[in-house]
Coordinates of C-alpha atoms in Angstrom, one line a residue:
Chain R
M1 CA 102.9 107.5 128.5
S2 CA 104.0 106.5 132.0
A3 CA 107.5 107.0 133.3
P4 CA 108.5 103.3 133.2
A5 CA 107.1 102.9 129.7
L6 CA 109.1 105.9 128.5
A7 CA 112.2 104.7 130.3
A8 CA 111.8 101.3 128.6
R9 CA 112.0 103.0 125.2
G10 CA 115.0 105.0 126.2
L11 CA 113.1 108.3 126.5
R12 CA 113.1 110.6 129.5
P13 CA 109.6 111.5 130.9
G14 CA 108.5 115.0 130.4
L15 CA 110.7 115.3 127.3
A16 CA 109.3 112.5 125.1
L17 CA 106.0 113.7 123.5
A18 CA 107.2 117.1 122.4
P19 CA 110.1 115.7 120.4
V20 CA 108.0 113.3 118.5
A21 CA 105.5 116.0 117.6
R22 CA 108.3 118.3 116.8
I23 CA 110.0 115.9 114.4
R24 CA 106.8 115.3 112.6
L25 CA 106.1 119.0 112.3
W26 CA 109.6 119.8 111.0
T27 CA 109.4 116.9 108.5
A28 CA 106.1 118.1 107.2
L29 CA 107.4 121.7 106.9
A30 CA 110.6 120.4 105.2
A31 CA 108.5 118.3 102.7
V32 CA 106.2 121.3 101.8
T33 CA 109.2 123.6 101.4
G34 CA 111.1 121.1 99.4
W35 CA 108.1 120.6 97.2
E36 CA 107.5 124.2 96.6
L37 CA 111.2 124.7 95.8
L38 CA 111.1 121.9 93.3
A39 CA 108.0 123.2 91.7
W40 CA 109.3 126.7 91.2
S41 CA 112.9 125.8 90.5
G42 CA 112.3 124.7 86.9
L43 CA 114.5 121.6 87.6
L44 CA 111.8 119.3 86.2
Y45 CA 109.8 119.9 83.1
R46 CA 107.2 122.6 83.6
G47 CA 104.0 121.5 85.2
V48 CA 105.3 118.1 86.3
V49 CA 105.5 119.1 89.9
P50 CA 102.8 121.7 90.4
P51 CA 103.1 124.2 93.4
I52 CA 100.8 123.4 96.3
E53 CA 98.6 126.4 95.7
Q54 CA 97.8 125.1 92.2
V55 CA 96.9 121.7 93.5
L56 CA 94.5 123.3 96.1
V57 CA 92.9 125.5 93.5
A58 CA 92.5 122.4 91.3
L59 CA 90.9 120.6 94.2
V60 CA 88.4 123.3 94.8
A61 CA 87.6 123.5 91.1
L62 CA 87.2 119.7 91.0
V63 CA 84.7 119.6 93.9
A64 CA 82.8 122.6 92.4
D65 CA 82.6 120.9 89.0
A66 CA 79.2 119.2 88.4
D67 CA 81.0 116.6 86.3
L68 CA 82.6 115.1 89.3
Y69 CA 79.5 113.6 90.8
P70 CA 78.4 111.2 88.1
N71 CA 81.9 109.8 88.1
M72 CA 82.0 109.5 91.9
L73 CA 78.7 107.7 91.9
A74 CA 79.8 105.3 89.2
T75 CA 82.9 104.4 91.1
G76 CA 80.9 104.1 94.3
Y77 CA 78.4 101.8 92.6
E78 CA 81.1 99.6 91.2
V79 CA 82.8 99.4 94.6
L80 CA 79.6 98.5 96.4
L81 CA 78.7 95.7 94.0
G82 CA 82.2 94.4 93.7
F83 CA 82.7 94.3 97.4
A84 CA 79.3 92.7 97.9
I85 CA 80.2 89.9 95.5
A86 CA 83.6 89.5 97.0
T87 CA 82.1 89.2 100.5
I88 CA 79.5 86.6 99.5
V89 CA 81.9 84.5 97.5
G90 CA 84.8 85.0 99.9
V91 CA 83.0 84.1 103.1
A92 CA 81.1 81.2 101.5
G93 CA 84.3 79.9 99.9
G94 CA 86.3 80.4 103.0
L95 CA 83.7 78.5 105.1
G96 CA 83.5 75.7 102.5
L97 CA 87.3 75.3 102.1
G98 CA 88.0 75.8 105.7
A99 CA 85.5 73.2 106.9
S100 CA 87.6 70.3 105.6
R101 CA 91.2 70.1 106.6
L102 CA 91.9 68.1 103.4
L103 CA 90.2 70.7 101.2
H104 CA 92.0 73.4 103.0
E105 CA 95.5 71.9 102.5
A106 CA 94.7 70.9 98.9
A107 CA 93.5 74.3 97.9
E108 CA 96.0 76.4 99.8
P109 CA 98.9 76.5 97.3
Y110 CA 96.5 77.5 94.5
M111 CA 94.9 80.1 96.6
D112 CA 98.3 81.4 97.6
A113 CA 99.4 81.5 93.9
L114 CA 96.4 83.5 92.9
A115 CA 96.6 85.8 95.9
S116 CA 100.2 86.7 95.3
A117 CA 99.6 87.7 91.7
P118 CA 98.6 91.2 90.7
K119 CA 94.9 91.0 90.0
I120 CA 95.0 93.7 87.4
V121 CA 96.4 91.3 84.9
F122 CA 93.1 89.5 85.0
L123 CA 91.4 92.6 83.6
P124 CA 91.6 91.4 79.9
I125 CA 89.8 88.2 80.9
A126 CA 87.1 90.3 82.6
M127 CA 86.8 92.4 79.5
L128 CA 86.5 89.4 77.3
F129 CA 83.6 88.0 79.4
F130 CA 81.9 91.2 80.4
G131 CA 82.7 93.7 77.7
L132 CA 84.1 97.2 78.2
G133 CA 81.5 98.5 80.6
M134 CA 81.1 98.7 84.4
E135 CA 80.6 94.9 84.7
S136 CA 84.2 94.1 84.0
K137 CA 85.4 96.6 86.5
I138 CA 83.0 95.2 89.1
A139 CA 84.3 91.8 88.2
L140 CA 87.9 92.8 88.8
G141 CA 87.0 94.5 92.1
A142 CA 85.2 91.4 93.2
L143 CA 88.2 89.2 92.1
S144 CA 90.6 91.4 94.0
G145 CA 88.5 91.5 97.1
I146 CA 87.7 87.8 97.2
F147 CA 91.2 86.7 98.2
P148 CA 91.8 88.5 101.5
I149 CA 88.2 87.7 102.6
L150 CA 88.5 84.0 101.6
L151 CA 91.9 83.5 103.0
N152 CA 91.1 85.1 106.3
T153 CA 87.8 83.2 106.6
M154 CA 89.5 80.0 105.7
A155 CA 92.2 80.6 108.4
G156 CA 89.6 81.5 110.9
V157 CA 87.7 78.3 110.3
G158 CA 90.9 76.3 110.6
A159 CA 91.7 77.9 113.9
L160 CA 88.4 77.1 115.5
P161 CA 89.1 74.9 118.5
T162 CA 87.4 71.5 118.1
I163 CA 86.1 72.0 121.6
Y164 CA 83.6 74.5 120.3
G165 CA 81.9 71.8 118.3
R166 CA 81.9 69.5 121.3
V167 CA 80.2 72.2 123.4
G168 CA 77.5 72.3 120.8
Q169 CA 77.2 68.5 120.9
S170 CA 77.1 68.3 124.6
L171 CA 74.3 70.9 124.7
H172 CA 72.4 69.0 122.0
L173 CA 72.3 72.0 119.7
S174 CA 71.1 71.5 116.1
R175 CA 73.5 72.1 113.2
R176 CA 71.8 75.5 112.6
Q177 CA 72.1 76.5 116.3
T178 CA 75.7 75.5 116.4
A179 CA 76.5 77.5 113.4
L180 CA 74.6 80.6 114.5
K181 CA 75.4 80.6 118.2
I182 CA 78.9 79.2 118.3
Y183 CA 80.7 79.3 115.0
I184 CA 79.6 82.6 113.5
P185 CA 80.5 84.7 116.6
A186 CA 83.8 82.9 116.8
L187 CA 84.6 83.7 113.2
R188 CA 83.7 87.3 113.6
R189 CA 87.2 88.7 114.1
P190 CA 88.9 86.9 111.1
I191 CA 86.0 87.7 108.8
V192 CA 86.0 91.3 109.8
T193 CA 89.8 91.5 109.2
G194 CA 89.3 89.9 105.8
L195 CA 86.5 92.3 104.9
R196 CA 88.6 95.4 105.8
L197 CA 91.5 94.2 103.7
G198 CA 89.2 93.1 101.0
L199 CA 87.6 96.5 100.7
G200 CA 90.9 98.2 100.3
V201 CA 92.1 95.9 97.5
C202 CA 88.7 96.0 95.9
I203 CA 88.8 99.8 95.7
V204 CA 92.3 99.7 94.3
G205 CA 91.4 97.1 91.7
I206 CA 88.4 99.1 90.5
L207 CA 90.3 102.4 90.3
L208 CA 93.1 100.8 88.3
S209 CA 90.6 99.2 86.0
E210 CA 89.0 102.6 85.6
I211 CA 92.3 104.2 84.7
K212 CA 93.0 101.5 82.1
L213 CA 89.4 101.3 80.8
S214 CA 88.9 105.0 81.0
K215 CA 85.3 105.8 80.4
I216 CA 83.6 106.8 83.6
G217 CA 84.6 106.9 87.3
L218 CA 87.2 108.5 89.4
G219 CA 90.0 106.5 87.8
H220 CA 88.8 107.8 84.5
L221 CA 89.0 111.4 85.8
A222 CA 92.6 110.7 86.8
A223 CA 93.5 109.2 83.4
D224 CA 91.8 112.1 81.7
A225 CA 93.7 114.7 83.6
Y226 CA 96.9 112.8 82.9
S227 CA 96.3 112.5 79.2
H228 CA 95.7 116.3 78.9
F229 CA 98.7 117.0 81.1
R230 CA 96.6 118.8 83.7
I231 CA 98.9 117.6 86.4
A232 CA 97.5 119.8 89.2
E233 CA 94.1 118.3 88.5
L234 CA 95.6 114.8 88.5
Y235 CA 96.9 115.5 92.0
A236 CA 93.6 116.8 93.1
V237 CA 91.8 113.7 91.8
L238 CA 94.2 111.5 93.6
I239 CA 93.8 113.4 96.8
L240 CA 90.1 113.1 96.5
I241 CA 90.3 109.4 95.8
F242 CA 92.5 109.0 98.9
L243 CA 90.0 110.9 101.1
L244 CA 87.0 108.9 99.8
A245 CA 88.8 105.6 100.2
S246 CA 89.7 106.5 103.8
L247 CA 86.0 107.5 104.3
A248 CA 84.9 104.1 102.9
N249 CA 87.3 102.2 105.1
L250 CA 86.2 104.2 108.2
S251 CA 82.5 103.6 107.4
L252 CA 83.2 99.8 107.1
T253 CA 85.1 99.8 110.4
L254 CA 82.2 101.6 112.1
L255 CA 79.6 99.4 110.5
L256 CA 81.4 96.2 111.7
R257 CA 82.2 97.4 115.1
R258 CA 81.0 95.4 118.0
R259 CA 78.0 97.0 119.6
Chain V
M1 CA 100.5 62.1 108.0
N2 CA 98.5 60.5 105.3
R3 CA 96.7 63.8 104.7
E4 CA 99.9 65.6 104.0
R5 CA 100.6 63.3 101.0
L6 CA 97.0 63.2 99.9
A7 CA 96.4 67.0 99.9
P8 CA 98.7 67.9 97.0
L9 CA 97.2 65.0 95.0
Y10 CA 93.7 66.3 95.7
G11 CA 94.8 69.7 94.6
L12 CA 96.1 68.4 91.3
L13 CA 93.0 66.4 90.9
G14 CA 90.9 69.5 91.4
V15 CA 92.9 71.4 88.9
A16 CA 92.6 68.6 86.4
L17 CA 88.8 68.4 87.0
L18 CA 88.5 72.1 86.5
A19 CA 90.5 71.9 83.2
A20 CA 88.3 69.1 82.0
L21 CA 85.2 71.0 82.9
L22 CA 86.3 74.1 81.0
E23 CA 87.3 72.0 78.0
A24 CA 83.8 70.4 78.0
I25 CA 82.1 73.8 78.3
V26 CA 84.0 75.2 75.3
D27 CA 83.6 72.1 73.3
A28 CA 79.8 72.1 73.9
G29 CA 79.7 75.6 72.5
W30 CA 78.4 77.2 75.7
V31 CA 81.3 79.7 75.7
S32 CA 83.0 80.9 72.6
P33 CA 86.6 79.7 72.3
L34 CA 87.4 83.4 71.4
I35 CA 86.6 84.3 75.0
L36 CA 87.8 81.2 76.9
P37 CA 90.2 79.1 74.9
P38 CA 90.0 75.4 75.8
P39 CA 92.8 74.4 78.2
S40 CA 94.1 72.0 75.5
S41 CA 95.2 75.1 73.5
L42 CA 97.5 76.3 76.3
P43 CA 100.6 74.2 75.5
A44 CA 100.6 75.5 72.0
A45 CA 100.2 79.0 73.3
F46 CA 103.2 78.5 75.6
A47 CA 105.2 77.2 72.7
K48 CA 104.2 80.2 70.7
L49 CA 105.4 82.5 73.4
W50 CA 108.6 80.6 73.6
R51 CA 109.2 80.9 69.9
E52 CA 108.6 84.7 69.9
D53 CA 111.0 85.2 72.8
L54 CA 108.1 86.2 75.0
L55 CA 108.6 83.6 77.7
L56 CA 112.0 83.7 79.3
Q57 CA 113.0 87.2 78.4
P58 CA 110.0 89.0 80.0
I59 CA 110.3 86.8 83.1
L60 CA 113.9 87.8 83.5
A61 CA 113.0 91.5 82.8
S62 CA 110.4 91.6 85.5
V63 CA 112.4 89.7 88.0
A64 CA 115.5 91.8 87.3
Q65 CA 113.5 95.0 87.8
S66 CA 112.2 93.6 91.1
V67 CA 115.7 92.7 92.2
A68 CA 117.0 96.1 91.3
A69 CA 114.1 97.8 93.1
T70 CA 114.8 95.6 96.2
G71 CA 118.5 96.4 96.0
L72 CA 117.7 100.1 96.1
A73 CA 115.1 99.5 98.9
A74 CA 117.8 97.8 100.9
L75 CA 120.3 100.5 100.2
V76 CA 118.0 103.2 101.5
G77 CA 115.8 101.1 103.9
L78 CA 118.5 99.4 106.0
P79 CA 120.2 102.6 107.1
A80 CA 116.9 104.2 107.6
G81 CA 115.6 101.3 109.7
Y82 CA 118.8 101.4 111.7
L83 CA 118.5 105.2 112.3
L84 CA 114.8 104.7 113.4
W85 CA 116.1 102.2 115.9
R86 CA 119.1 104.0 117.1
R87 CA 117.2 107.2 117.7
P88 CA 113.9 106.0 119.3
V89 CA 112.3 109.4 119.2
I90 CA 112.7 109.5 115.4
G91 CA 111.4 106.0 115.3
E92 CA 108.3 106.9 117.3
A93 CA 107.7 109.9 115.2
Y94 CA 107.8 108.1 111.8
E95 CA 106.5 104.6 112.6
P96 CA 102.7 105.4 112.3
W97 CA 103.3 107.2 109.0
L98 CA 105.3 104.3 107.6
G99 CA 102.6 101.9 108.9
A100 CA 99.9 103.9 107.0
A101 CA 102.1 104.1 103.9
F102 CA 102.6 100.3 104.0
A103 CA 98.9 99.7 103.6
A104 CA 98.5 102.4 101.0
P105 CA 98.3 101.4 97.3
I106 CA 101.4 103.0 95.9
I107 CA 100.6 101.8 92.4
L108 CA 97.6 104.2 92.3
L109 CA 100.1 107.1 92.1
Y110 CA 101.7 105.7 89.0
P111 CA 100.4 108.5 86.7
L112 CA 102.4 110.9 88.8
F113 CA 105.6 108.9 88.4
L114 CA 105.0 108.5 84.7
V115 CA 104.9 112.3 84.4
I116 CA 108.1 112.7 86.3
F117 CA 110.1 109.7 85.0
G118 CA 108.5 108.9 81.7
R119 CA 107.4 105.6 80.4
G120 CA 110.4 103.5 81.1
Y121 CA 112.4 101.4 83.6
A122 CA 112.8 104.4 85.9
T123 CA 109.1 104.5 86.7
T124 CA 108.8 100.8 87.2
I125 CA 111.9 100.5 89.4
F126 CA 110.8 103.6 91.3
V127 CA 107.4 102.1 92.0
G128 CA 109.1 98.8 93.0
F129 CA 111.5 100.7 95.2
L130 CA 108.7 102.6 97.0
S131 CA 106.7 99.3 97.5
G132 CA 109.8 97.7 98.9
V133 CA 111.5 100.3 101.0
I134 CA 108.7 100.6 103.5
P135 CA 108.7 97.0 104.6
V136 CA 112.5 97.0 104.7
I137 CA 112.5 100.0 107.0
L138 CA 109.8 98.7 109.3
K139 CA 111.2 95.1 109.5
T140 CA 114.7 96.3 110.0
R141 CA 113.7 98.5 112.9
E142 CA 111.5 95.7 114.3
G143 CA 114.4 93.2 114.0
L144 CA 116.7 95.5 115.8
I145 CA 114.2 96.2 118.5
G146 CA 113.9 92.5 119.1
V147 CA 117.6 92.1 119.7
P148 CA 118.1 91.1 123.4
P149 CA 119.5 94.1 125.2
V150 CA 122.1 91.9 127.0
L151 CA 123.8 91.4 123.6
L152 CA 124.2 95.2 123.2
D153 CA 125.3 95.5 126.8
V154 CA 128.1 93.0 126.1
G155 CA 129.2 95.1 123.2
R156 CA 129.2 98.3 125.2
S157 CA 131.1 96.7 128.1
L158 CA 133.8 95.7 125.6
H159 CA 133.9 99.3 124.5
M160 CA 133.0 98.5 120.9
G161 CA 132.7 101.4 118.5
E162 CA 129.4 102.1 116.7
L163 CA 130.5 100.3 113.5
Q164 CA 131.7 97.3 115.3
M165 CA 128.5 97.1 117.3
I166 CA 126.6 97.1 114.0
R167 CA 128.8 94.6 112.3
R168 CA 129.3 92.1 115.1
I169 CA 126.2 92.3 117.2
A170 CA 123.2 94.3 115.9
L171 CA 123.2 93.2 112.3
P172 CA 123.7 89.4 112.9
A173 CA 121.1 89.4 115.7
A174 CA 118.5 91.3 113.7
A175 CA 119.2 89.3 110.5
P176 CA 116.0 87.2 110.5
G177 CA 113.8 90.3 110.8
I178 CA 115.9 92.1 108.1
F179 CA 115.6 89.1 105.8
T180 CA 111.8 89.1 106.3
G181 CA 111.8 92.7 105.3
L182 CA 113.8 92.0 102.1
R183 CA 111.6 89.1 101.2
L184 CA 108.5 91.2 101.5
A185 CA 110.2 94.0 99.5
L186 CA 111.0 91.6 96.7
I187 CA 107.5 90.2 96.5
Y188 CA 105.7 93.5 96.7
A189 CA 108.1 95.0 94.2
L190 CA 107.4 92.1 91.8
V191 CA 103.6 92.3 92.2
N192 CA 103.6 96.1 91.7
I193 CA 106.0 96.1 88.9
V194 CA 104.2 93.4 86.9
G195 CA 100.9 95.2 87.5
L196 CA 102.4 98.5 86.4
E197 CA 103.9 96.8 83.3
F198 CA 100.4 95.8 82.4
L199 CA 99.0 99.2 82.9
I200 CA 101.7 101.2 81.0
D201 CA 102.4 98.6 78.3
F202 CA 106.1 98.5 79.1
G203 CA 108.6 96.1 80.5
G204 CA 108.4 92.3 81.0
L205 CA 105.5 90.0 81.9
G206 CA 102.8 92.5 82.4
R207 CA 103.5 94.0 79.0
V208 CA 103.2 90.6 77.4
V209 CA 99.7 90.2 78.8
S210 CA 98.7 93.6 77.5
D211 CA 100.3 93.0 74.1
M212 CA 98.6 89.7 73.6
Y213 CA 95.3 91.2 74.5
F214 CA 95.7 94.0 72.0
R215 CA 96.9 91.6 69.3
Y216 CA 93.8 89.6 70.2
E217 CA 95.9 86.4 70.6
I218 CA 93.7 85.1 73.4
P219 CA 95.3 81.7 74.1
A220 CA 98.7 83.4 74.4
M221 CA 97.2 86.0 76.7
Y222 CA 95.8 83.4 79.0
A223 CA 99.2 81.7 78.9
A224 CA 100.9 84.9 79.8
I225 CA 98.5 85.5 82.7
L226 CA 99.2 82.0 83.9
L227 CA 102.9 82.7 83.7
V228 CA 102.4 85.8 85.9
V229 CA 100.7 83.7 88.5
L230 CA 103.4 81.0 88.3
V231 CA 106.3 83.4 88.6
S232 CA 104.7 85.1 91.6
L233 CA 104.1 81.7 93.3
V234 CA 107.6 80.4 92.6
L235 CA 109.2 83.5 93.9
L236 CA 107.0 83.6 97.0
Q237 CA 107.5 79.9 97.9
G238 CA 111.2 80.0 97.1
L239 CA 111.8 83.0 99.3
R240 CA 109.7 81.5 102.1
R241 CA 111.7 78.2 101.9
L242 CA 115.0 80.2 101.9
E243 CA 113.9 82.2 104.9
R244 CA 113.0 79.0 106.8
R245 CA 116.4 77.5 106.0
L246 CA 118.4 80.6 106.9
R247 CA 116.7 81.1 110.2
P248 CA 118.7 79.2 112.9
Q249 CA 116.9 76.9 115.3

């Protein structure tokens, strides 16, 4: 950071970066130490807070276990399908609802209402319609993911300056050309934002459904570890889930990056 | 101007059309009423929930938990946000972590909290607290950063003590940002708490949904889900309106 930038934040140059890194390092060390103390102190019921070594051992055992991979694939498949459905419905819906100002304003309160509700409560409806298998989890993932995508697309369409349409008219572009050359590129950023948010909530929705409907998948592994009180394994599964979700988000970001 | 009055009507019309469509689909026998009860059965379902004390009481339970969680979030988050502002180095150090945590799905960690706190209000309120404390910290710091420095200079030139500065200058000036943080905290707490209630079969609204499903009382289940959506909406809109009214100018 430059000297004026540092001064604006009340920091002296030459001193600033080291303290930030130092604070983070000490915080991390304190957290680890506190954790280990809590784990070994016996303050909480045995096994509830496993020492870090146990978690790491469990993580290694998890990755080495052949049982992990069918579950991982199942979750991956559900996320892929759920996200694909959410993307198609969300973008199409957003374009449709955003195109007409009247439709946009009419639908907005209902969209807001559904968006602000926890989607997991719709799981029983999905189970009624699709049974207890993968389909209901995919449906819930799709339902969760639709809202960020649809709302962002709708907002993007609403924010399109009318002059864009007039440019197309003055150049005598056909409807298809206008859509392809003017509108779609202009909608790129809001749609991409929606997709990234949508993937996140889609993954969470599917994992929560798997925990509740525990039969296969990473969520099922977590629920299984929990029900057998294998807490170190539970932590390991959650860490793995977090890593995989981060990987998925990173992949999407790279995929959607401007070339 | 005309559109503003027309839009809500169109919205209601759309909902009415949807309800009529669903009614027709079930009546025609295309979908079993066991899976999708006809919308006409909803009023009776709501009445049933009311009779069994499963309407007002669960709403109050969920909202009360959210308020408690938000209160705790304010208790911890406001001083933390202040500290992160007062000591910019600490703020710089933790802000990215908090930003990342804000986007992270806290609720996924619920089995861990279940193990530590058991299947009770401690878990739900703790999850609500975690969901809420992060926006409070971030928005408090943001609000304080947005205070015009000249106001703080006035305080310093009047030789105000730290507490006086907080009470008379920093807090009132940062109030809009702080209120936004509290509003976000309440909403996120409610959403996560209701979701968790559904997952662990305990508590207010979420538990009613789960119970109705297990008792196979499907119309009541749909009614409960609708109730969840309504409560979320009412709270969200109510808080937004309140914020707009409290903000000066």
